[in-house]
């Protein structure tokens, strides 16, 4: 039997997708946060009844059941519960919003740029030996295959006698494994989150950074086979923090960017630095695409020092995304303006991306600024 | 693939029904379908080929969910289909859920035969029937798919939404008989005219335009058809789609006029078959138990399926239950002869009890009723006080108020009356025009203000006989203004005026000039 509602189902599907898109644009902070924690957001899409003209509720109707005149048809508590069950089946359908949908939405609606990971220099990923050859280097000699070849030769030549196998390997019997080398095609991504934990950071700033890191991770994971993350926290001093504790740090102290940049430089060069992680990190900048996401509320006091340190780091970075949040405090965009002036060419070509947001809902705007088309 | 065993059973049952109950049957294709297919067929209402609208996809989800969660269960779907020509009869299509037990399938087959008999013989169900319903729907589907390719899906969807919204504005009781006239051939002279004639015709045309044109010349209840014929802002494809929606909705909503009769008769047939055929006792008992448990009980809860296990108060009556019991009552009366004045005038209870003329005309009467009645006449004639007291005393009349903000409408509903006359009146009211308001184009309302504005009026005549005042027939304000007037404006594309009554019972004029804002005004003196 042919499908009687083949294209109608597709049309309805399209409507559901549209509803989903609309819902993703309006996702709340808490929902995105729960999404980061791996929960699936369930979206309720109400059933649309095709409207008709009809009489009002005052028009009499007919029903059946017990009861006297003047009684309510559905007494408030017990009656409604039973009926709700029956009606609820046909009132809405439910759809899950997954991370996959989020990525699709960012692609289609937010129109973010697709990232092309940089090509790696020839680095061996894996070596396999799928074939056997009669020539090769001594280290690849395969003894089993050599013995088989020897027996074969003896049988063909008529030297093989039952009972006694003479092991007599000649030069033509030698067999070598033939290597096949697989190279790693693309670079991995390394995301360095630099978060300001100075006195002026509020809960809203923290939430913003929490969600932004989720969005950035989601987006980069789409294009890189492996995304590594480094968390650097700073106030007057800076240190590398573990992922679990990064968003639980209490705020306090002043704001200075240069220690954070120092730590980054130390990671690149291999010097020792202050850290709360177990292992000292060494970043091989020729091997990775390095994204620096710096989240702060401004008010940096030694911006000249920070700028000079950043100047030394800059050639090794793939992209620097600088987010300033101004939710409550008055605006202090000194550092941002300085960045704009000093690195004007890089800002233009999109290597450095700057964004300020005034309210929580602008995070999509920040995302678009950081990874959108130029 | 033909299942020989089931075909044999079907033939057996058909022979039995034809011989015993004198049913008039066409050929029937029984399709055994799985759940997936059943739900998608239920979404279209039984048509394999149906104009593709997004709501069908939604309906499929609802059906599937309701079925799998056990809120309701569909046994069968029937579609009548035939061509009124010799040797070219098309079989009707029936879809049966293959997951049922054999007993269920047997009884459902008998049920299907009941439906087919009603579809074949009832005059109202045949009134708007196209010559071949399946081909009619298939043609619509293909044509709409063609238009979709030309003008794009969104445009077609928009017009179809409007069409579905306006689909209740049709005349189910046409005063004129429907005739299918062949298109008139224009005489050749009409195309050949002298210059003098041409000028004369131009002058006539200008004069006619200058004069106030009266369209239509009397009240027209076919509002949708009137819009299709007279709206001059519609593109040809829009006109075509609306015309199709009109034809379709007129045919499908005419089924609602024979709902109690059709469903009741089918239920009666399968009850009789269950008792008359020699099925094993256990199966008969199981089926009867199932009937008393839900499928044929008076209450049908909010879900629109056929089986449900609520025994609370419900707002809908099960058409199977009411129709079947009315017909059973008729059989008893006409078998014993208790329909006459002789019986009515008896006063002694014992004599009334023992009154029996042994006429045995009950089944004749049932077949006659099925052929000649609609729900309205059926209830009007056979829903007697005696029947009400014996069987249907559980029915009540309710009404509600406008709910307060944030509360549901259902919570305001109260039981108003349990008396026989009120119940019967409201039953008749719901059977008339499918319980929908009747809206008509007023005489000359197609050219209101001489600006081709549309003037509609809610027809309230006749409802006073059912004890309903205009106050109670007020339309739902939000539906009227937001849904109806906007859809009308999008179809007519000129200002719309709708004369309705307000909650005090006074006439009120709603007008829209741009399709967005709706103004209320007073009705001027009638022209």
Short mmCIF file of C-alpha atoms in Angstrom, two decimals, chain A residues 2 18 24 32 47 59 72 79 84 94 121 128 152 217 277 283-284 288 299 312 315 323 329 345 350 356:
data_model
loop_
_atom_site.label_atom_id
_atom_site.label_comp_id
_atom_site.label_asym_id
_atom_site.label_seq_id
_atom_site.Cartn_x
_atom_site.Cartn_y
_atom_site.Cartn_z
CA UNK A 2 1.34 3.43 -0.86
CA UNK A 18 10.90 25.63 12.39
CA UNK A 24 16.69 27.37 20.24
CA UNK A 32 21.93 25.89 28.09
CA UNK A 47 -0.87 20.67 18.47
CA UNK A 59 -24.39 27.77 24.09
CA UNK A 72 -20.54 21.70 38.05
CA UNK A 79 -12.78 15.52 37.91
CA UNK A 84 -6.52 15.64 31.71
CA UNK A 94 7.49 16.42 22.25
CA UNK A 121 53.27 18.88 8.82
CA UNK A 128 50.13 -0.83 9.36
CA UNK A 152 56.59 -23.95 -1.14
CA UNK A 217 33.45 23.90 22.68
CA UNK A 277 46.90 20.91 38.02
CA UNK A 283 52.12 23.63 24.22
CA UNK A 284 53.58 22.76 20.86
CA UNK A 288 47.91 22.95 17.19
CA UNK A 299 39.18 47.42 34.38
CA UNK A 312 55.07 38.45 21.76
CA UNK A 315 52.23 35.16 16.03
CA UNK A 323 34.81 39.34 25.51
CA UNK A 329 29.52 48.25 36.21
CA UNK A 345 45.07 45.02 10.63
CA UNK A 350 39.61 38.49 11.82
CA UNK A 356 31.25 43.70 24.43
#
